[in-house]
mmCIF file of C-alpha atoms in Angstrom:
data_model
loop_
_atom_site.group_PDB
_atom_site.id
_atom_site.type_symbol
_atom_site.label_atom_id
_atom_site.label_comp_id
_atom_site.label_asym_id
_atom_site.label_seq_id
_atom_site.Cartn_x
_atom_site.Cartn_y
_atom_site.Cartn_z
ATOM 1 C CA MET A 166 -47.048 42.887 40.457
ATOM 2 C CA ASP A 167 -48.038 42.841 44.129
ATOM 3 C CA GLU A 168 -45.110 44.424 45.875
ATOM 4 C CA ILE A 169 -44.179 43.067 49.322
ATOM 5 C CA ARG A 170 -40.774 44.592 49.881
ATOM 6 C CA GLN A 171 -37.640 45.837 48.258
ATOM 7 C CA VAL A 172 -34.773 43.355 48.051
ATOM 8 C CA ASN A 173 -31.562 44.611 49.659
ATOM 9 C CA LEU A 174 -28.460 42.534 48.906
ATOM 10 C CA ASP A 175 -25.419 43.608 50.904
ATOM 11 C CA LEU A 176 -22.652 42.577 48.518
ATOM 12 C CA GLY A 177 -20.148 44.632 50.459
ATOM 13 C CA SER A 178 -20.668 42.506 53.576
ATOM 14 C CA ILE A 179 -20.279 39.314 51.534
ATOM 15 C CA ALA A 180 -16.976 40.534 50.089
ATOM 16 C CA SER A 181 -15.839 41.655 53.523
ATOM 17 C CA LYS A 182 -16.618 38.249 55.045
ATOM 18 C CA LEU A 183 -14.436 36.544 52.450
ATOM 19 C CA GLY A 184 -11.669 39.051 53.154
ATOM 20 C CA VAL A 185 -11.854 38.220 56.851
ATOM 21 C CA GLY A 186 -11.477 34.533 56.002
ATOM 22 C CA ILE A 187 -8.445 35.121 53.798
ATOM 23 C CA ARG A 188 -6.726 37.276 56.415
ATOM 24 C CA ARG A 189 -7.560 34.654 59.034
ATOM 25 C CA VAL A 190 -5.765 31.976 56.985
ATOM 26 C CA ALA A 191 -2.808 34.300 56.395
ATOM 27 C CA ALA A 192 -2.563 35.184 60.098
ATOM 28 C CA PHE A 193 -2.769 31.587 61.300
ATOM 29 C CA MET A 194 -0.174 30.550 58.729
ATOM 30 C CA ALA A 195 2.213 33.277 59.874
ATOM 31 C CA ILE A 196 1.749 32.461 63.567
ATOM 32 C CA GLY A 197 2.240 28.742 62.955
ATOM 33 C CA ILE A 198 5.257 28.999 60.650
ATOM 34 C CA ASN A 199 6.981 31.464 62.952
ATOM 35 C CA ALA A 200 6.297 29.115 65.892
ATOM 36 C CA ALA A 201 7.645 26.125 63.927
ATOM 37 C CA ARG A 202 10.989 27.915 63.562
ATOM 38 C CA SER A 203 11.456 27.958 67.329
ATOM 39 C CA VAL A 204 10.327 24.464 68.330
ATOM 40 C CA THR A 205 12.393 22.991 71.171
ATOM 41 C CA ALA A 206 12.221 19.779 73.180
ATOM 42 C CA GLU A 207 10.547 21.740 75.983
ATOM 43 C CA SER A 208 7.861 23.116 73.667
ATOM 44 C CA LEU A 209 6.703 19.570 72.775
ATOM 45 C CA VAL A 210 5.516 18.957 76.336
ATOM 46 C CA LEU A 211 2.736 20.820 78.135
ATOM 47 C CA ASP A 212 3.227 22.094 81.657
ATOM 48 C CA ARG A 213 1.799 19.889 84.395
ATOM 49 C CA THR A 214 -0.677 22.639 85.247
ATOM 50 C CA GLU A 215 -2.258 21.869 81.849
ATOM 51 C CA THR A 216 -2.134 18.036 81.911
ATOM 52 C CA ASN A 217 -0.175 15.224 83.516
ATOM 53 C CA PHE A 218 -0.153 13.066 80.362
ATOM 54 C CA ARG A 219 3.163 12.612 78.597
ATOM 55 C CA PHE A 220 3.540 11.411 74.996
ATOM 56 C CA PHE A 221 7.311 11.650 74.634
ATOM 57 C CA ARG A 222 10.240 10.175 76.500
ATOM 58 C CA ASP A 223 11.894 12.312 79.169
ATOM 59 C CA GLU A 224 14.853 12.789 76.849
ATOM 60 C CA ILE A 225 13.638 14.064 73.460
ATOM 61 C CA ASP A 226 16.359 13.899 70.834
ATOM 62 C CA SER A 227 16.987 16.523 68.131
ATOM 63 C CA LYS A 228 15.586 14.299 65.369
ATOM 64 C CA GLU A 229 12.194 14.166 67.079
ATOM 65 C CA VAL A 230 12.219 17.930 67.516
ATOM 66 C CA THR A 231 13.070 18.482 63.841
ATOM 67 C CA GLU A 232 10.375 16.055 62.687
ATOM 68 C CA ALA A 233 7.770 17.656 64.947
ATOM 69 C CA ALA A 234 8.607 21.139 63.645
ATOM 70 C CA TYR A 235 8.420 19.955 60.019
ATOM 71 C CA GLU A 236 5.089 18.195 60.523
ATOM 72 C CA PHE A 237 3.657 21.161 62.410
ATOM 73 C CA ARG A 238 4.603 23.523 59.591
ATOM 74 C CA ALA A 239 3.024 21.182 57.020
ATOM 75 C CA TRP A 240 -0.099 20.851 59.190
ATOM 76 C CA ILE A 241 -0.450 24.627 59.456
ATOM 77 C CA GLN A 242 -0.160 25.130 55.709
ATOM 78 C CA THR A 243 -2.519 22.336 54.696
ATOM 79 C CA ASN A 244 -5.088 23.449 57.254
ATOM 80 C CA GLY A 245 -4.885 26.877 55.679
ATOM 81 C CA LEU A 246 -6.149 25.390 52.424
ATOM 82 C CA ARG A 247 -8.971 23.583 54.217
ATOM 83 C CA GLU A 248 -9.952 26.793 56.008
ATOM 84 C CA LEU A 249 -9.963 28.678 52.714
ATOM 85 C CA CYS A 250 -12.308 26.097 51.180
ATOM 86 C CA THR A 251 -14.750 26.522 54.080
ATOM 87 C CA PHE A 252 -14.951 30.252 53.430
ATOM 88 C CA LEU A 253 -15.313 29.596 49.693
ATOM 89 C CA GLU A 254 -18.315 27.363 50.366
ATOM 90 C CA HIS A 255 -20.011 30.138 52.350
ATOM 91 C CA TYR A 256 -19.163 32.723 49.700
ATOM 92 C CA LEU A 257 -20.565 30.634 46.842
ATOM 93 C CA ALA A 258 -23.735 30.011 48.853
ATOM 94 C CA ASP A 259 -24.146 33.769 49.260
ATOM 95 C CA MET A 260 -23.631 34.217 45.512
ATOM 96 C CA TYR A 261 -26.357 31.657 44.813
ATOM 97 C CA ILE A 262 -28.917 33.338 47.076
ATOM 98 C CA CYS A 263 -28.108 36.777 45.646
ATOM 99 C CA ALA A 264 -28.480 35.540 42.077
ATOM 100 C CA ALA A 265 -31.739 33.751 42.934
ATOM 101 C CA TRP A 266 -33.242 36.889 44.462
ATOM 102 C CA LEU A 267 -32.175 38.961 41.467
ATOM 103 C CA GLN A 268 -33.729 36.427 39.121
ATOM 104 C CA LEU A 269 -37.037 36.917 40.923
ATOM 105 C CA SER A 270 -36.862 40.685 41.117
ATOM 106 C CA ASP A 271 -38.070 43.480 38.926
ATOM 107 C CA GLY A 272 -36.112 46.629 39.656
ATOM 108 C CA GLY A 273 -35.321 45.327 43.131
ATOM 109 C CA LYS A 274 -38.932 44.518 43.998
ATOM 110 C CA VAL A 275 -40.388 41.039 44.395
ATOM 111 C CA SER A 276 -43.910 39.771 43.859
ATOM 112 C CA SER A 277 -45.869 38.588 46.873
ATOM 113 C CA ALA A 278 -46.357 35.299 45.022
ATOM 114 C CA ALA A 279 -42.608 34.653 44.815
ATOM 115 C CA THR A 280 -41.055 31.825 46.828
ATOM 116 C CA VAL A 281 -38.194 32.898 49.071
ATOM 117 C CA PRO A 282 -34.996 31.458 47.512
ATOM 118 C CA THR A 283 -33.237 28.637 49.322
ATOM 119 C CA LEU A 284 -30.186 26.557 48.528
ATOM 120 C CA PRO A 285 -30.996 23.315 46.665
ATOM 121 C CA LYS A 286 -29.935 20.052 48.279
ATOM 122 C CA ASP A 287 -27.301 19.409 45.622
ATOM 123 C CA PHE A 288 -25.738 22.750 46.415
ATOM 124 C CA VAL A 289 -25.695 22.202 50.185
ATOM 125 C CA ARG A 290 -24.424 18.628 50.125
ATOM 126 C CA LYS A 291 -21.741 19.003 47.500
ATOM 127 C CA GLY A 292 -18.425 20.807 47.574
ATOM 128 C CA VAL A 293 -16.973 23.766 45.728
ATOM 129 C CA THR A 294 -16.831 21.941 42.370
ATOM 130 C CA LYS A 295 -20.582 21.216 42.293
ATOM 131 C CA LYS A 296 -21.428 24.661 43.624
ATOM 132 C CA LEU A 297 -19.524 26.272 40.759
ATOM 133 C CA GLU A 298 -21.322 24.024 38.247
ATOM 134 C CA LEU A 299 -24.746 24.975 39.618
ATOM 135 C CA LEU A 300 -23.953 28.700 39.646
ATOM 136 C CA GLU A 301 -23.011 28.533 35.975
ATOM 137 C CA LYS A 302 -25.891 26.263 34.980
ATOM 138 C CA GLU A 303 -28.654 28.199 36.736
ATOM 139 C CA PHE A 304 -27.439 31.796 36.519
ATOM 140 C CA GLY A 305 -24.576 31.839 34.020
ATOM 141 C CA LEU A 306 -22.243 32.881 36.832
ATOM 142 C CA THR A 307 -18.615 32.057 36.187
ATOM 143 C CA ALA A 308 -15.152 33.626 36.212
ATOM 144 C CA PRO A 309 -12.244 33.337 33.744
ATOM 145 C CA ASN A 310 -10.392 30.906 36.030
ATOM 146 C CA SER A 311 -13.074 29.810 38.480
ATOM 147 C CA HIS A 312 -12.145 26.177 37.727
ATOM 148 C CA PHE A 313 -9.001 26.812 39.791
ATOM 149 C CA LEU A 314 -11.225 26.973 42.882
ATOM 150 C CA ALA A 315 -12.372 23.420 42.158
ATOM 151 C CA THR A 316 -8.758 22.193 42.311
ATOM 152 C CA PHE A 317 -8.443 23.685 45.804
ATOM 153 C CA TRP A 318 -11.430 21.552 46.795
ATOM 154 C CA ASP A 319 -9.837 18.432 45.326
ATOM 155 C CA ALA A 320 -6.748 19.030 47.449
ATOM 156 C CA ARG A 321 -8.905 19.763 50.488
ATOM 157 C CA ASN A 322 -10.679 16.392 50.131
ATOM 158 C CA CYS A 323 -7.373 14.560 50.004
ATOM 159 C CA LEU A 324 -6.083 16.453 53.052
ATOM 160 C CA THR A 325 -9.265 15.785 55.007
ATOM 161 C CA HIS A 326 -9.846 12.135 54.160
ATOM 162 C CA ARG A 327 -6.363 10.760 53.439
ATOM 163 C CA LEU A 328 -4.061 13.005 55.494
ATOM 164 C CA GLY A 329 -2.822 14.562 52.279
ATOM 165 C CA PHE A 330 -1.574 11.312 50.704
ATOM 166 C CA VAL A 331 -3.014 11.047 47.212
ATOM 167 C CA GLY A 332 -5.267 8.012 46.753
ATOM 168 C CA ARG A 333 -6.968 6.621 43.688
ATOM 169 C CA GLU A 334 -10.121 8.495 44.680
ATOM 170 C CA ASP A 335 -8.231 11.763 44.199
ATOM 171 C CA LEU A 336 -7.133 11.077 40.637
ATOM 172 C CA PRO A 337 -9.257 12.547 37.825
ATOM 173 C CA GLU A 338 -10.703 10.180 35.258
ATOM 174 C CA GLY A 339 -7.937 9.313 32.841
ATOM 175 C CA GLY A 340 -5.346 11.228 34.870
ATOM 176 C CA ASP A 341 -2.419 10.105 36.967
ATOM 177 C CA ALA A 342 -2.086 13.070 39.332
ATOM 178 C CA LEU A 343 -4.084 15.374 41.578
ATOM 179 C CA VAL A 344 -3.498 18.858 40.174
ATOM 180 C CA VAL A 345 -3.743 22.190 42.004
ATOM 181 C CA ARG A 346 -3.876 25.301 39.799
ATOM 182 C CA TRP A 347 -3.812 28.985 40.624
ATOM 183 C CA LEU A 348 -2.604 32.328 39.342
ATOM 184 C CA GLY A 349 0.760 33.460 40.649
ATOM 185 C CA PHE A 350 2.680 36.693 40.445
ATOM 186 C CA GLU A 351 6.290 37.241 39.466
ATOM 187 C CA MET A 352 8.363 40.404 39.515
ATOM 188 C CA TRP A 353 10.875 40.733 36.692
ATOM 189 C CA ILE A 354 13.513 43.388 36.210
ATOM 190 C CA LYS A 355 15.251 44.464 33.047
ATOM 191 C CA LEU A 356 18.338 46.546 33.589
ATOM 192 C CA GLU A 357 19.781 48.587 30.778
ATOM 193 C CA GLY A 358 21.882 46.329 28.553
ATOM 194 C CA GLU A 359 20.837 43.099 30.315
ATOM 195 C CA GLU A 360 18.292 40.326 29.768
ATOM 196 C CA PRO A 361 15.145 40.341 31.964
ATOM 197 C CA ARG A 362 15.516 38.301 35.154
ATOM 198 C CA LEU A 363 13.162 37.091 37.851
ATOM 199 C CA LEU A 364 13.477 38.904 41.159
ATOM 200 C CA PRO A 365 13.758 36.819 44.349
ATOM 201 C CA LEU A 366 11.123 37.097 47.084
ATOM 202 C CA ASP A 367 13.600 38.832 49.374
ATOM 203 C CA LEU A 368 15.512 41.616 47.635
ATOM 204 C CA GLY A 369 17.883 41.949 50.561
ATOM 205 C CA GLU A 370 19.650 45.304 50.238
ATOM 206 C CA GLY A 371 18.067 45.978 46.870
ATOM 207 C CA ILE A 372 19.346 46.006 43.306
ATOM 208 C CA TYR A 373 21.909 48.436 41.966
ATOM 209 C CA ALA A 374 20.798 49.898 38.648
ATOM 210 C CA PRO A 375 23.304 52.589 37.646
ATOM 211 C CA ASN A 376 21.833 52.935 34.157
ATOM 212 C CA GLY A 377 18.192 52.497 35.104
ATOM 213 C CA GLY A 378 15.781 49.751 34.165
ATOM 214 C CA ALA A 379 12.191 48.629 34.341
ATOM 215 C CA VAL A 380 10.267 46.328 36.692
ATOM 216 C CA GLU A 381 7.244 44.383 35.526
ATOM 217 C CA VAL A 382 4.757 42.182 37.376
ATOM 218 C CA ARG A 383 3.744 39.095 35.417
ATOM 219 C CA VAL A 384 0.667 37.009 36.126
ATOM 220 C CA VAL A 385 1.474 33.349 35.530
ATOM 221 C CA GLU A 386 -0.542 30.171 35.780
ATOM 222 C CA ARG A 387 0.832 27.837 38.430
ATOM 223 C CA LYS A 388 0.332 24.096 38.408
ATOM 224 C CA LYS A 389 1.425 21.627 41.043
ATOM 225 C CA GLU A 390 0.923 17.888 40.550
ATOM 226 C CA PHE A 391 0.805 15.171 43.200
ATOM 227 C CA ARG A 392 0.862 11.572 42.006
ATOM 228 C CA LEU A 393 -0.560 8.448 43.603
ATOM 229 C CA GLY A 394 0.940 7.960 47.063
ATOM 230 C CA GLU A 395 2.575 11.389 47.157
ATOM 231 C CA ARG A 396 1.780 13.835 49.922
ATOM 232 C CA ILE A 397 0.281 17.230 49.179
ATOM 233 C CA ASN A 398 2.684 19.950 50.165
ATOM 234 C CA LEU A 399 2.256 23.672 49.572
ATOM 235 C CA ASP A 400 4.804 26.151 50.860
ATOM 236 C CA ALA A 401 3.950 29.505 52.423
ATOM 237 C CA HIS A 402 4.416 31.525 49.239
ATOM 238 C CA GLU A 403 2.312 29.107 47.187
ATOM 239 C CA LEU A 404 -0.501 29.232 49.729
ATOM 240 C CA SER A 405 -0.283 33.034 49.811
ATOM 241 C CA GLU A 406 -0.650 33.161 46.026
ATOM 242 C CA ILE A 407 -3.590 30.758 46.276
ATOM 243 C CA LEU A 408 -5.301 33.103 48.764
ATOM 244 C CA VAL A 409 -4.929 36.080 46.426
ATOM 245 C CA SER A 410 -5.982 33.988 43.414
ATOM 246 C CA ALA A 411 -9.099 32.783 45.263
ATOM 247 C CA GLN A 412 -10.099 36.316 46.152
ATOM 248 C CA GLN A 413 -9.665 37.451 42.559
ATOM 249 C CA GLN A 414 -11.860 34.655 41.196
ATOM 250 C CA CYS A 415 -14.502 35.329 43.828
ATOM 251 C CA GLY A 416 -14.414 38.995 42.899
ATOM 252 C CA ALA A 417 -15.016 38.051 39.268
ATOM 253 C CA LEU A 418 -18.021 35.957 40.316
ATOM 254 C CA MET A 419 -19.429 38.918 42.205
ATOM 255 C CA GLN A 420 -19.049 41.072 39.111
ATOM 256 C CA GLY A 421 -21.280 38.502 37.431
ATOM 257 C CA VAL A 422 -23.910 39.041 40.127
ATOM 258 C CA ILE A 423 -23.658 42.796 39.581
ATOM 259 C CA LYS A 424 -24.245 42.285 35.838
ATOM 260 C CA ILE A 425 -27.378 40.256 36.617
ATOM 261 C CA ALA A 426 -28.540 43.148 38.809
ATOM 262 C CA GLU A 427 -27.955 45.600 35.987
ATOM 263 C CA THR A 428 -30.149 43.542 33.656
ATOM 264 C CA LYS A 429 -32.891 43.925 36.280
ATOM 265 C CA GLY A 430 -32.491 47.676 36.345
ATOM 266 C CA ILE A 431 -30.579 47.711 39.623
ATOM 267 C CA THR A 432 -27.365 49.711 39.734
ATOM 268 C CA SER A 433 -24.966 50.164 42.626
ATOM 269 C CA PRO A 434 -21.227 50.792 43.031
ATOM 270 C CA PRO A 435 -19.296 47.497 43.102
ATOM 271 C CA PRO A 436 -18.391 46.298 46.613
ATOM 272 C CA THR A 437 -14.779 46.200 47.683
ATOM 273 C CA ASP A 438 -12.961 44.651 50.578
ATOM 274 C CA LYS A 439 -9.966 46.638 51.834
ATOM 275 C CA PRO A 440 -7.455 45.900 49.054
ATOM 276 C CA GLU A 441 -4.447 47.197 50.949
ATOM 277 C CA GLN A 442 -4.794 44.315 53.401
ATOM 278 C CA VAL A 443 -4.615 41.539 50.812
ATOM 279 C CA GLY A 444 -2.026 41.070 48.101
ATOM 280 C CA THR A 445 1.644 41.643 47.480
ATOM 281 C CA LYS A 446 3.707 44.198 49.348
ATOM 282 C CA THR A 447 6.200 46.357 47.547
ATOM 283 C CA SER A 448 8.588 48.942 48.813
#
């Protein structure tokens, strides 16, 4: 083999880039939802130093303010899903190029006769669903629940092209609803002498357990269906779970890339984004 160079794939940077995207969605969601809680009639109108156009009457009633706050909150959350899908597209493209280089390599070295890998047209022009299909078909890359990522893309298409109102184009063949799936997390507590019960998101002042007990985190499959004409709506906690679920599935895909590398005689510690910055918070 005529050696031209050693192939260096920075998987850590790829994982970090996805982490930046997820934190970006989480930050924008928090800023927007917190702002939506404090919408007033005055906040619906820009100062005249910004523009002299006015889109509301001089007297804005409380109903208009409430509607604007509700729509803004919904807009923030649905745009979070669209933003996530954009980062997923970039991540899957990186996975494809990494896998293609590894397929060409022998111990991390590539023949001078090898063609530099590029993304095929089908991969570039299609969304997350097609990208996942091509990764599995060409490299055997998949994750236990990677098909969940495809449902995020389905919802993204509806949000982008039909303002989130489910049309016939959004319904799967033979189905009557657009379905979004992800892995969620529930905290359950079992106090001595009591049946297990689901803990609320906000524990308030805590739980009194005079006789002790045990807390367990359960991973559950979530499914949310939106039928023809219904509007896609995901609340803040659902979107947060979707962000964590997406990162987990992407991590599983990267483990697949690492396994391909190992078959080529390339070994390296698995990359990690900063885990303390993404996930659930306990105290």
